[in-house]
Amino acid sequence: MNSLSNFFYPKAICIPGASTKEKSIGYELLKTIKAYGYKGKVFPVNPKAEDILGYKCYHAIEEINDAIDLAIVVVPKQFAEPTVESLLKKNVKSIILITAGFKEIGKEGEALEKRILNKIKTTGARMVGPNCMGVINTLDEIKLNATFVAERPEIGAIGFLSQSGALGAAVLNSLRETDIKFAHFISVGNKADINENDILNFWQNDNNIKTITCYLESFVNGEEFVVPFIRGEISKPIIVLKAGKTESGMKAASSHTGALSSNDKIIDALLKQFGIIRAEDLNELFNTAKGFESFPLPKGKRIAVITNAGGPAILCIDKIEKEGLKLATFSDETMKKLKEIVNSEGSVANPVDLLPGGNPEIYKRVNEIVINDESVDAVISIFVEPVMVPPFEVIESVYSIDSKKPILQVAMPLPEFWSKYRNESLKKLPLFRNPEDPAEILSNMYFYMKQKKKLQENRAQYVEAIEKKESNNNGLPAGFLSHEQLYKICSEYKLPIVKQNLIKPEELKNYEAENYPLVIKGINKNVVHKSELDAVKLNIKSKEEFLLKAREIEDSFAKNNLFVDEFLIQPFITIKHELLIGGFRDPSFGPVIMFGSGGKYVEVFDDTSIRSCYLCDTDIDEMIDETKIGKILKGVRGEMPVNIKALKEIIKSCTTMMAENQNIAEFDLNPLILGVDNIFYAVDVRIKIY
Ligand code: ADP
Ligand code: MG
């Protein structure tokens, strides 16, 4: 059995800190456990109480004679450490520390959290929390609601992990409106021991969980988070709502849990690369989970819309386009069949407009015809309640259709409808309240399917990329590499560094160039952006000009109290495009690679795309396609496309270099010039070693 199993499937629990005082957490928690009908044994612990809510209360953990699968600790903070010690002595291996006041409040709390964690680790026990709000298992065999939210969650197949207790509580509080049905809920709090990576792995292997949802404020270890996806060890759909997107949001996240958030752009790119769905808000998080739970995956992105009202259909279509889906084009046969049913004033093309007269039979027939059209991958059926048509019957008739393709319904009825639907619907499939929702869900499901396929088809390439990580011993010194070292490593990885000479200032006079025009650059290890010091002189045509420009560079350095250590001399390349390839090791997510527009104005253009260096050729293609410069390179308006194959090889080599040399902290080729001769030249390479 997995070591986390007792957190979700305990047969006996003890609750140190249980209380007789109403409204206290120690009381409310026990009350919830009882009300929800937990199937196992319950041992409340409180030195002063004899009985709480009908459970016999123990004065000390030592007094309990039974084996305990899970301890849920709600004692005040000053008793947390001795309580954990007693539990460990009693051989309890799974502990949820709900108590707050640890890392999230500062240094002192952090030290206490560490002490407790160390004790737990030495005994091989595991801990959830501290500063969390508990766990739920809705399944009949367990029926455990060990939170202080007195809702009665319904059984489903979603796993929901929340880093924030308050947000978890808010979601639980609104279950009756949102109809979210999960199998497991866990609030992980400060993630001192058990974190999202552990839970993900556990849920992947738990047959009761079909879809995984997470609210996260930080990733404990981003690389560990994504690697199981790369290796194909996680196959279930996972949807992440990651807070802390904007700068100010990030600050809130770090004061909230004491965790540092990684750069949002990287998170966005990597989740996408590995088929992890990122939701923008709670609505999208759970709607998407419902989609996976209740509907088949769409095989493509051609959507049909059926409606009885104009406005909602327009909103729906706008969203379809925004999500990158397409409106399907019906076959003539479909249109012919539709004409026989649809009111002649309505529309039989996509979107199909049934007008307010669309009744249950019409809705059903039309949905059946449309979903069976070969050119349709999914249907969104919208129903706004008009005066004469009964909403319940329309919704039920459409959801009675058996199809291998998804049909999602938007219902905009009068409020009375909802309780009737909840009580009387046969299939109880999810209904959506906003006409935009289904497009978002279908787009996420399609994305998941597409990325999963990409990962599967390219598994060998991905695994190879990860495994390159093992080899490393280049002996390179810390800091920026010298020009000789750059030359060596660039030729090793076949990066097209331009042919160049490095000379001392005193050698200028006797230097005889092989060819003009050339470029001369002033080098000083403290100067990062040479152009800012006017230290890059282009298109030099004669020895005379060469000496003059070198002098200008020396003068400019002198004005800044600097000396030119060396002069770098390169051929002058006639530029077609300036590109950028860069990379760095993200402290959380590991090596990442960047491609985009390059040159002096990179920041201004901000035209880059990012991927993990653990990538496949398709990722490189997508990376190029994502940027404006990539589109230009592939040829716009009759321009000849450039040698994309060569470019892809350079990018690939850069990722290999990053993966194989664990001590490269960052590097960039900026610019990588594409010359008018259609050849790539790296004229400014920088590599920094840890
Ligand atoms: P830095 O980035 O330190 O300012 P670079 O070596 O990248 O210096 O040069 C700045 C700009 O000068 C480049 O973006 C490019 O436009 C131009 N440049 C540099 N080297 C060459 C070269 N060998 N041929 C043509 N243009 C060059
Ligand atoms: Mg540069």
XYZ file of C-alpha atoms and ligand atoms in Angstrom:
718
model
C 0.000 0.000 0.000
C 1.132 3.508 -0.787
C 2.282 5.373 2.294
C -0.318 8.086 1.735
C -3.224 5.684 1.759
C -4.030 6.219 5.442
C -4.617 9.912 4.857
C -7.567 9.113 2.616
C -8.608 5.634 3.741
C -8.104 5.490 7.515
C -9.974 2.852 9.521
C -9.274 4.539 12.856
C -8.569 8.211 13.515
C -7.608 10.132 16.607
C -8.161 13.847 17.134
C -5.814 15.458 19.664
C -7.318 18.827 20.557
C -10.948 17.727 20.215
C -13.074 20.046 22.303
C -16.427 20.324 24.066
C -16.579 24.040 23.271
C -19.035 24.783 20.492
C -17.645 26.865 17.588
C -14.079 25.858 18.435
C -12.245 24.026 15.634
C -11.770 21.016 17.916
C -15.524 20.759 18.335
C -16.679 21.621 14.828
C -14.255 19.153 13.277
C -15.607 16.298 15.364
C -19.149 17.397 14.660
C -18.504 17.291 10.925
C -16.882 13.880 11.147
C -19.907 12.566 12.995
C -22.512 14.262 10.813
C -20.950 12.997 7.588
C -21.051 9.455 8.947
C -17.412 8.352 9.113
C -17.271 4.548 8.957
C -14.154 3.983 11.111
C -13.273 4.346 14.780
C -12.904 7.811 16.316
C -10.687 8.614 19.290
C -10.954 12.214 20.487
C -8.148 13.291 22.828
C -8.600 16.029 25.431
C -7.156 15.960 28.990
C -10.289 17.477 30.494
C -13.232 15.928 28.635
C -14.911 12.564 29.192
C -17.227 12.555 26.233
C -17.558 14.728 23.137
C -20.613 14.444 20.903
C -21.157 10.925 22.158
C -17.598 9.736 21.482
C -15.579 8.502 24.483
C -12.780 11.000 24.994
C -9.212 9.989 25.926
C -7.152 12.120 28.279
C -3.913 11.285 26.564
C -2.798 9.639 23.338
C -1.058 6.940 25.409
C -4.442 5.842 26.797
C -5.709 4.720 23.398
C -5.209 0.980 23.062
C -6.218 0.547 19.433
C -4.015 1.081 16.427
C -4.457 4.508 14.858
C -4.236 4.997 11.086
C -4.471 8.768 11.033
C -4.141 11.574 13.578
C -5.834 14.887 12.898
C -4.196 17.398 15.212
C -6.047 20.558 16.223
C -4.243 21.402 19.494
C -3.080 24.976 20.134
C 0.318 25.712 18.651
C 2.272 25.449 21.930
C 1.165 21.818 22.263
C 1.840 20.836 18.658
C 5.357 19.511 19.194
C 4.695 17.346 22.291
C 1.517 16.050 20.656
C 3.398 14.961 17.549
C 6.018 13.305 19.794
C 3.340 11.301 21.600
C 1.790 10.263 18.296
C 5.126 9.064 16.969
C 5.743 7.152 20.187
C 2.367 5.498 19.679
C 3.593 4.512 16.212
C 1.140 6.702 14.310
C 2.476 7.033 10.755
C 0.066 9.578 9.259
C -0.491 12.975 10.815
C -2.479 15.969 9.630
C -1.393 19.067 11.505
C -4.257 21.515 11.134
C -2.844 23.897 13.745
C -1.553 27.206 12.313
C 1.224 29.580 13.393
C 4.272 28.063 11.701
C 6.299 29.022 8.641
C 3.523 31.358 7.508
C 4.093 33.706 10.485
C 7.878 34.018 10.301
C 11.239 32.725 11.543
C 10.153 31.374 14.911
C 7.238 29.483 13.412
C 9.502 28.166 10.683
C 11.982 26.794 13.225
C 9.221 24.980 15.098
C 7.881 23.580 11.828
C 11.352 22.271 10.956
C 11.790 20.629 14.370
C 8.473 18.835 14.039
C 9.261 17.791 10.492
C 12.625 16.335 11.516
C 10.986 14.240 14.216
C 8.430 12.977 11.755
C 11.068 12.090 9.203
C 13.240 10.087 11.613
C 10.329 7.743 12.305
C 9.266 7.303 8.689
C 5.909 8.922 9.392
C 4.306 11.428 6.985
C 2.645 14.746 7.706
C 0.112 16.964 5.952
C 0.213 20.653 6.894
C 0.681 22.466 9.187
C -1.712 25.353 8.692
C -4.268 23.375 6.725
C -7.899 22.448 6.974
C -8.013 18.698 6.675
C -9.100 15.965 4.354
C -12.275 14.525 2.852
C -13.057 11.151 1.322
C -16.654 11.035 0.074
C -16.615 7.365 -0.915
C -19.058 5.037 0.808
C -16.439 2.763 2.326
C -14.896 5.689 4.286
C -17.201 8.744 4.396
C -14.707 10.980 6.131
C -15.157 14.740 6.258
C -12.332 15.788 8.559
C -12.653 19.520 7.941
C -14.599 22.110 9.838
C -16.871 22.830 6.867
C -20.203 21.244 7.708
C -21.244 20.611 4.097
C -22.099 17.137 2.879
C -20.084 16.739 -0.309
C -21.481 14.304 -2.860
C -19.548 11.374 -4.268
C -17.636 11.991 -7.486
C -14.333 11.143 -9.117
C -12.457 14.435 -8.826
C -9.474 14.874 -6.537
C -9.141 18.442 -5.280
C -5.983 19.703 -3.631
C -5.884 23.176 -2.148
C -2.832 24.985 -0.880
C -5.051 27.563 0.771
C -7.343 26.391 3.551
C -9.656 29.357 3.191
C -10.093 28.781 -0.521
C -10.742 25.109 0.086
C -13.398 26.064 2.625
C -14.965 28.517 0.197
C -15.222 25.818 -2.453
C -16.749 23.370 0.031
C -19.207 26.012 1.198
C -20.543 26.538 -2.293
C -20.923 22.894 -3.321
C -24.695 23.093 -3.416
C -24.594 25.763 -6.109
C -21.625 24.515 -8.053
C -22.484 20.792 -8.050
C -18.840 19.816 -7.860
C -18.566 16.179 -6.907
C -15.253 14.909 -5.706
C -13.844 11.718 -4.293
C -11.023 13.279 -2.287
C -10.248 16.730 -1.005
C -7.029 17.648 0.727
C -5.763 20.933 2.067
C -1.971 20.820 2.109
C -1.253 24.084 3.956
C 2.443 24.838 4.371
C 3.482 21.614 2.606
C 6.242 20.975 5.152
C 6.307 17.288 4.236
C 3.545 16.160 1.907
C 3.152 18.379 -1.131
C 1.425 18.438 -4.509
C 3.962 16.036 -6.003
C 3.175 13.329 -3.443
C -0.567 13.747 -3.804
C -0.405 13.715 -7.602
C 1.454 10.457 -7.553
C -1.003 8.982 -5.060
C -4.069 10.037 -7.042
C -2.614 8.765 -10.296
C -2.520 5.331 -8.681
C -5.929 5.547 -7.014
C -8.712 4.150 -9.175
C -11.334 6.281 -7.466
C -9.805 9.434 -8.927
C -10.378 10.237 -12.603
C -9.515 13.927 -12.739
C -7.116 15.918 -10.594
C -7.668 19.557 -9.671
C -5.219 21.744 -7.754
C -5.232 25.225 -6.360
C -1.569 26.145 -5.898
C 0.257 29.247 -4.783
C 3.710 27.790 -5.341
C 5.396 24.657 -6.624
C 7.584 22.927 -4.056
C 9.776 21.568 -6.843
C 8.675 22.390 -10.357
C 11.003 19.915 -12.028
C 9.706 17.068 -9.879
C 6.213 18.224 -10.747
C 6.668 17.984 -14.514
C 9.011 15.010 -14.859
C 6.293 12.361 -14.221
C 4.328 13.878 -17.112
C 7.378 13.739 -19.361
C 7.987 10.130 -18.450
C 4.324 9.252 -18.934
C 3.841 8.283 -15.311
C 0.831 10.540 -14.974
C -1.926 9.987 -17.463
C -4.956 11.443 -15.712
C -6.123 14.909 -16.673
C -4.878 17.519 -14.253
C -6.059 21.088 -14.021
C -4.088 23.619 -12.050
C -5.249 26.967 -10.827
C -2.021 28.747 -9.973
C -2.400 31.964 -8.041
C 0.184 34.705 -7.830
C 0.171 35.602 -11.528
C 0.615 39.321 -11.355
C 3.467 40.983 -9.511
C 1.277 42.063 -6.597
C -0.488 38.727 -6.544
C 2.931 37.125 -6.178
C 3.716 39.158 -3.091
C 0.444 38.135 -1.518
C 1.286 34.517 -2.251
C 4.639 34.684 -0.513
C 3.384 36.363 2.622
C 0.525 33.934 2.683
C 2.419 30.682 2.902
C 6.007 31.796 3.101
C 6.681 30.185 -0.262
C 8.354 31.870 -3.191
C 6.556 31.691 -6.497
C 8.421 30.969 -9.675
C 8.228 33.182 -12.675
C 4.764 32.999 -14.175
C 5.811 32.881 -17.804
C 7.874 29.773 -17.202
C 5.076 28.074 -15.338
C 2.670 28.887 -18.117
C 4.966 27.560 -20.815
C 5.960 24.367 -19.050
C 2.486 23.374 -17.927
C 1.372 23.827 -21.508
C 4.301 21.857 -22.884
C 3.493 18.851 -20.721
C -0.272 18.814 -21.150
C -1.169 20.173 -17.734
C -4.234 22.371 -18.026
C -3.919 25.761 -16.415
C -7.220 27.320 -15.373
C -7.626 31.074 -15.123
C -10.170 30.939 -12.316
C -12.131 28.607 -10.062
C -14.979 28.442 -12.516
C -12.714 27.130 -15.251
C -10.971 24.758 -12.840
C -14.104 22.910 -11.843
C -16.021 23.264 -15.092
C -13.148 21.577 -16.865
C -13.016 18.840 -14.258
C -16.738 18.281 -14.742
C -16.166 18.101 -18.472
C -13.628 15.304 -18.091
C -15.820 13.498 -15.627
C -19.003 13.537 -17.663
C -18.268 13.778 -21.372
C -16.162 11.930 -23.950
C -13.056 13.729 -25.218
C -13.534 15.718 -28.440
C -11.466 14.199 -31.271
C -11.033 17.524 -33.020
C -11.881 21.176 -32.665
C -14.848 21.606 -35.000
C -17.797 22.737 -32.913
C -21.494 22.957 -33.738
C -23.729 25.373 -31.884
C -27.464 24.855 -31.496
C -29.505 27.596 -29.892
C -32.926 29.160 -29.530
C -31.634 32.695 -28.999
C -29.165 34.945 -30.807
C -27.186 36.705 -28.082
C -25.930 33.716 -26.094
C -24.940 31.971 -29.337
C -22.819 34.960 -30.362
C -21.041 34.955 -26.992
C -20.492 31.231 -27.398
C -19.046 31.648 -30.901
C -16.764 34.468 -29.789
C -15.390 32.161 -27.138
C -15.005 29.306 -29.619
C -12.788 31.557 -31.720
C -10.892 32.936 -28.769
C -10.063 29.423 -27.600
C -8.739 28.474 -31.026
C -11.613 26.112 -31.790
C -13.538 26.241 -35.073
C -17.165 26.439 -36.081
C -17.906 23.251 -38.003
C -19.195 23.398 -41.569
C -22.128 21.017 -41.956
C -22.500 18.590 -44.839
C -25.285 19.225 -47.356
C -27.039 16.154 -46.090
C -27.099 17.496 -42.532
C -28.522 20.804 -43.727
C -31.138 19.000 -45.762
C -32.231 16.944 -42.777
C -32.284 20.010 -40.561
C -34.495 21.918 -43.031
C -37.227 19.361 -42.491
C -37.325 20.081 -38.749
C -36.173 23.636 -38.163
C -38.641 26.516 -38.514
C -38.128 28.134 -41.913
C -37.351 31.461 -40.241
C -34.599 29.862 -38.194
C -31.193 28.796 -39.442
C -29.894 25.375 -40.455
C -26.279 26.409 -40.917
C -23.935 26.542 -37.964
C -25.039 28.047 -35.520
C -28.390 26.341 -35.834
C -31.119 28.690 -34.634
C -34.315 26.949 -33.551
C -35.991 30.199 -32.449
C -38.085 30.260 -29.249
C -40.284 27.491 -30.670
C -37.512 24.897 -30.253
C -39.200 22.262 -28.098
C -37.834 19.048 -26.524
C -38.428 16.921 -29.664
C -36.884 19.477 -32.012
C -33.878 19.961 -29.730
C -33.312 16.241 -29.533
C -33.662 15.565 -33.269
C -31.454 18.491 -34.235
C -28.743 17.510 -31.756
C -28.810 13.949 -33.066
C -28.483 15.032 -36.680
C -25.684 17.479 -35.974
C -23.604 15.250 -33.706
C -23.694 12.533 -36.368
C -22.211 14.815 -39.017
C -18.655 13.666 -39.802
C -17.425 17.230 -39.771
C -18.574 17.886 -36.206
C -16.405 17.002 -33.200
C -18.610 18.411 -30.439
C -21.938 20.163 -29.932
C -22.808 23.052 -27.673
C -26.558 23.208 -27.204
C -27.897 26.436 -25.725
C -31.333 26.808 -24.236
C -32.785 30.088 -23.014
C -36.175 29.558 -21.404
C -38.995 31.038 -23.494
C -42.590 31.192 -22.312
C -44.032 28.070 -23.898
C -41.288 25.442 -23.718
C -40.565 23.378 -20.565
C -36.815 23.648 -19.811
C -36.449 20.415 -17.883
C -37.766 18.344 -20.771
C -35.497 20.054 -23.297
C -32.380 19.462 -21.212
C -33.304 15.862 -20.433
C -34.126 15.040 -24.027
C -30.762 16.331 -25.257
C -28.819 14.587 -22.508
C -30.646 11.341 -23.278
C -28.745 11.147 -26.594
C -26.094 8.453 -26.582
C -23.047 9.608 -28.496
C -19.309 9.032 -28.540
C -18.877 12.748 -29.134
C -19.445 15.354 -26.443
C -22.673 17.342 -26.265
C -22.549 20.084 -23.641
C -25.593 22.089 -22.693
C -25.966 25.674 -21.567
C -29.150 26.260 -19.593
C -30.499 29.727 -18.937
C -33.819 28.923 -17.256
C -35.859 30.474 -14.450
C -34.419 29.774 -10.978
C -37.009 27.090 -10.087
C -35.477 24.841 -12.723
C -32.308 24.037 -10.826
C -33.739 22.147 -7.872
C -35.989 20.154 -10.184
C -32.992 19.260 -12.310
C -30.950 18.269 -9.277
C -33.687 16.031 -7.922
C -35.235 14.555 -11.032
C -32.661 14.431 -13.797
C -31.848 10.878 -14.847
C -28.182 11.307 -15.759
C -27.525 14.478 -13.730
C -24.922 15.556 -16.282
C -23.422 18.988 -15.665
C -25.225 21.994 -17.103
C -23.467 25.254 -17.731
C -24.808 28.662 -16.898
C -22.651 30.823 -19.142
C -22.677 30.407 -22.921
C -18.862 30.782 -22.855
C -18.256 27.866 -20.482
C -18.533 24.873 -22.851
C -16.060 26.312 -25.377
C -13.521 26.768 -22.612
C -14.089 23.217 -21.380
C -13.933 21.645 -24.838
C -10.813 23.587 -25.641
C -9.149 22.312 -22.459
C -10.192 18.742 -23.164
C -8.945 18.965 -26.724
C -5.671 20.485 -25.517
C -5.226 17.647 -23.035
C -5.800 15.025 -25.684
C -3.467 16.695 -28.154
C -0.626 17.152 -25.684
C -1.020 13.650 -24.301
C -0.678 12.334 -27.817
C 2.386 14.510 -28.409
C 3.980 13.240 -25.207
C 3.228 9.625 -26.068
C 4.445 9.824 -29.636
C 7.689 11.501 -28.639
C 8.341 9.649 -25.420
C 11.743 8.402 -26.506
C 12.963 11.909 -27.316
C 11.714 13.259 -23.998
C 13.246 10.483 -21.951
C 16.524 10.894 -23.808
C 16.481 14.604 -22.960
C 15.940 13.939 -19.270
C 18.600 11.284 -19.157
C 21.256 13.537 -20.642
C 21.217 15.193 -17.282
C 23.303 12.373 -15.819
C 26.444 13.152 -17.774
C 28.416 16.165 -16.634
C 31.990 16.946 -15.874
C 33.241 19.743 -18.058
C 35.631 21.258 -15.503
C 34.625 24.760 -16.524
C 35.346 27.493 -13.961
C 32.632 29.632 -12.361
C 31.709 32.942 -13.989
C 31.435 33.983 -17.632
C 33.386 31.833 -20.039
C 36.370 33.298 -21.829
C 36.400 33.503 -25.610
C 38.587 30.416 -25.951
C 36.233 28.443 -23.735
C 33.212 29.733 -25.658
C 34.805 28.679 -28.896
C 35.481 25.217 -27.592
C 32.013 24.554 -26.204
C 30.291 26.084 -29.246
C 32.188 23.834 -31.609
C 31.471 20.840 -29.394
C 27.729 21.538 -29.690
C 27.918 22.783 -33.288
C 26.688 26.255 -32.421
C 27.586 28.531 -35.353
C 29.877 30.937 -33.530
C 31.332 33.377 -36.014
C 35.026 33.135 -36.882
C 36.761 35.673 -34.687
C 40.090 36.926 -33.425
C 40.908 38.273 -30.038
C 43.800 40.691 -29.716
C 45.364 42.838 -27.012
C 45.194 46.646 -27.442
C 48.956 46.735 -28.063
C 48.561 44.349 -31.004
C 46.193 46.686 -32.877
C 48.887 48.399 -34.862
C 50.360 45.273 -36.384
C 47.067 43.494 -36.939
C 46.505 42.575 -40.539
C 42.913 41.608 -41.320
C 42.313 38.881 -43.896
C 39.131 40.475 -45.116
C 37.141 43.661 -44.905
C 34.505 44.726 -43.976
C 34.849 43.699 -40.377
C 33.522 44.402 -36.918
C 35.532 45.398 -33.886
C 34.245 45.111 -30.308
C 35.817 46.293 -27.072
C 35.852 43.655 -24.331
C 36.046 44.165 -20.611
C 34.728 41.470 -18.301
C 32.683 44.069 -16.413
C 30.877 45.242 -19.519
C 27.797 43.193 -20.283
C 26.118 45.273 -22.963
C 28.864 46.431 -25.248
C 26.687 48.657 -27.425
C 25.737 50.763 -24.433
C 29.390 51.836 -24.208
C 29.581 52.317 -27.953
C 31.989 49.395 -28.051
C 30.632 47.701 -31.176
C 31.857 49.198 -34.437
C 30.361 47.771 -37.588
C 31.187 47.645 -41.263
C 34.815 48.727 -41.032
C 36.330 48.879 -44.493
C 40.007 49.677 -44.078
C 42.963 49.422 -41.720
C 42.805 53.157 -41.206
C 39.166 53.070 -40.160
C 39.926 50.037 -38.011
C 42.503 51.943 -35.954
C 40.241 54.962 -35.694
C 37.297 52.985 -34.396
C 39.472 51.076 -31.930
C 40.634 54.413 -30.566
C 37.020 55.592 -30.236
C 36.198 52.489 -28.223
C 39.175 53.099 -25.936
C 38.058 56.699 -25.412
C 34.531 55.670 -24.617
C 35.781 53.119 -22.076
C 38.091 55.693 -20.538
C 35.159 58.068 -20.013
C 33.656 55.342 -17.862
C 36.901 54.645 -16.021
C 37.350 51.370 -17.829
C 40.070 49.809 -19.956
C 39.687 47.663 -23.005
C 41.064 44.261 -22.001
C 40.854 42.853 -25.493
C 39.483 43.612 -28.909
C 37.267 41.099 -30.643
C 37.424 41.139 -34.413
C 34.743 39.478 -36.527
C 33.647 39.561 -40.154
C 30.820 41.993 -40.768
C 27.671 40.028 -41.554
C 24.954 41.570 -43.679
C 21.926 41.021 -41.508
C 18.584 39.668 -42.646
C 17.203 38.961 -39.171
C 18.491 39.085 -35.625
C 17.363 36.191 -33.432
C 17.822 35.202 -29.843
C 18.384 31.815 -28.312
C 18.895 31.812 -24.573
C 18.592 29.487 -21.681
C 18.810 29.328 -17.936
C 18.298 27.037 -15.043
C 15.136 27.924 -13.212
C 15.573 27.203 -9.500
C 12.286 25.327 -9.458
C 11.616 24.036 -12.968
C 15.148 23.246 -14.110
C 16.689 24.065 -17.487
C 14.581 26.174 -19.835
C 15.199 27.456 -23.333
C 14.040 30.632 -24.997
C 13.750 31.582 -28.653
C 12.658 34.827 -30.265
C 13.534 38.132 -31.857
C 17.036 39.202 -30.952
C 19.363 42.148 -31.127
C 19.611 45.283 -29.068
C 15.861 45.686 -28.753
C 14.898 42.269 -27.344
C 13.206 43.769 -24.323
C 11.201 46.145 -26.466
C 9.996 43.512 -28.903
C 9.387 40.977 -26.157
C 8.817 38.364 -28.825
C 9.990 35.154 -27.205
C 8.760 31.680 -26.412
C 9.921 29.400 -23.628
C 10.131 25.635 -23.159
C 11.707 23.191 -20.797
C 14.988 21.842 -22.194
C 13.389 18.433 -21.797
C 11.696 18.716 -25.141
C 10.999 17.012 -28.434
C 11.240 18.270 -32.021
C 7.551 19.141 -32.083
C 8.093 21.470 -29.129
C 10.827 23.260 -31.052
C 8.501 23.650 -34.035
C 5.780 25.062 -31.816
C 8.253 27.344 -30.152
C 9.283 28.862 -33.469
C 5.671 29.135 -34.650
C 4.642 30.956 -31.494
C 6.827 33.984 -32.146
C 6.350 36.756 -34.666
C 9.904 36.345 -35.917
C 9.243 32.629 -36.370
C 6.330 33.402 -38.646
C 8.479 35.799 -40.623
C 11.240 33.194 -40.965
C 8.759 30.713 -42.358
C 8.020 33.185 -45.120
C 5.381 35.880 -45.340
C 4.059 37.487 -48.510
C 6.057 35.624 -51.059
C 9.356 35.860 -49.146
C 11.526 32.792 -49.350
C 11.344 30.737 -46.166
C 14.723 30.350 -44.487
C 16.546 27.258 -43.408
C 14.275 26.329 -40.506
C 15.851 22.904 -40.234
C 19.223 24.437 -39.419
C 17.619 26.749 -36.887
C 15.884 23.834 -35.184
C 19.156 21.972 -34.949
C 20.812 24.954 -33.274
C 17.977 25.203 -30.737
C 18.151 21.474 -30.094
C 21.909 21.647 -29.551
C 21.435 24.439 -27.050
C 19.029 22.313 -25.020
C 21.470 19.421 -25.127
C 24.234 21.716 -23.926
C 22.030 22.875 -21.030
C 21.013 19.356 -20.110
C 24.485 17.874 -20.318
C 26.236 20.654 -18.458
C 24.514 21.031 -15.151
C 26.848 23.853 -14.174
C 25.660 26.212 -16.916
C 23.546 28.715 -15.047
C 22.588 30.707 -18.130
C 23.618 31.392 -21.692
C 22.564 33.463 -24.632
C 23.232 33.827 -28.294
C 22.106 37.381 -28.894
C 22.039 38.002 -31.636
C 22.074 34.845 -33.652
C 22.252 36.600 -36.994
C 20.555 35.199 -40.051
C 22.649 36.643 -42.840
C 21.380 37.618 -46.278
C 23.253 34.503 -47.397
C 20.702 32.486 -45.353
C 23.416 31.264 -42.986
C 23.267 31.590 -39.204
C 26.044 33.369 -37.317
C 26.312 33.633 -33.540
C 28.156 36.942 -33.121
C 27.647 37.432 -29.385
C 27.715 34.349 -27.180
C 27.647 34.445 -23.406
C 27.710 31.461 -21.079
C 27.711 31.713 -17.322
C 28.872 28.869 -15.127
C 27.698 28.449 -11.521
P 26.140 43.741 -27.146
O 24.982 42.796 -27.115
O 27.131 43.471 -26.084
O 25.732 45.148 -27.179
P 26.707 42.556 -29.756
O 27.950 41.852 -30.019
O 25.501 41.711 -29.578
O 26.930 43.497 -28.503
O 26.435 43.595 -30.919
C 25.383 44.506 -30.914
C 24.713 44.578 -32.280
O 25.649 44.837 -33.275
C 24.081 43.278 -32.720
O 22.764 43.175 -32.225
C 24.113 43.383 -34.219
O 23.062 44.184 -34.693
C 25.417 44.113 -34.472
N 26.519 43.181 -34.716
C 27.341 42.632 -33.800
N 28.266 41.831 -34.384
C 28.042 41.871 -35.706
C 28.641 41.260 -36.847
N 29.711 40.463 -36.727
N 28.142 41.551 -38.064
C 27.087 42.376 -38.183
N 26.475 42.972 -37.169
C 26.921 42.735 -35.925
Mg 24.453 41.028 -27.859
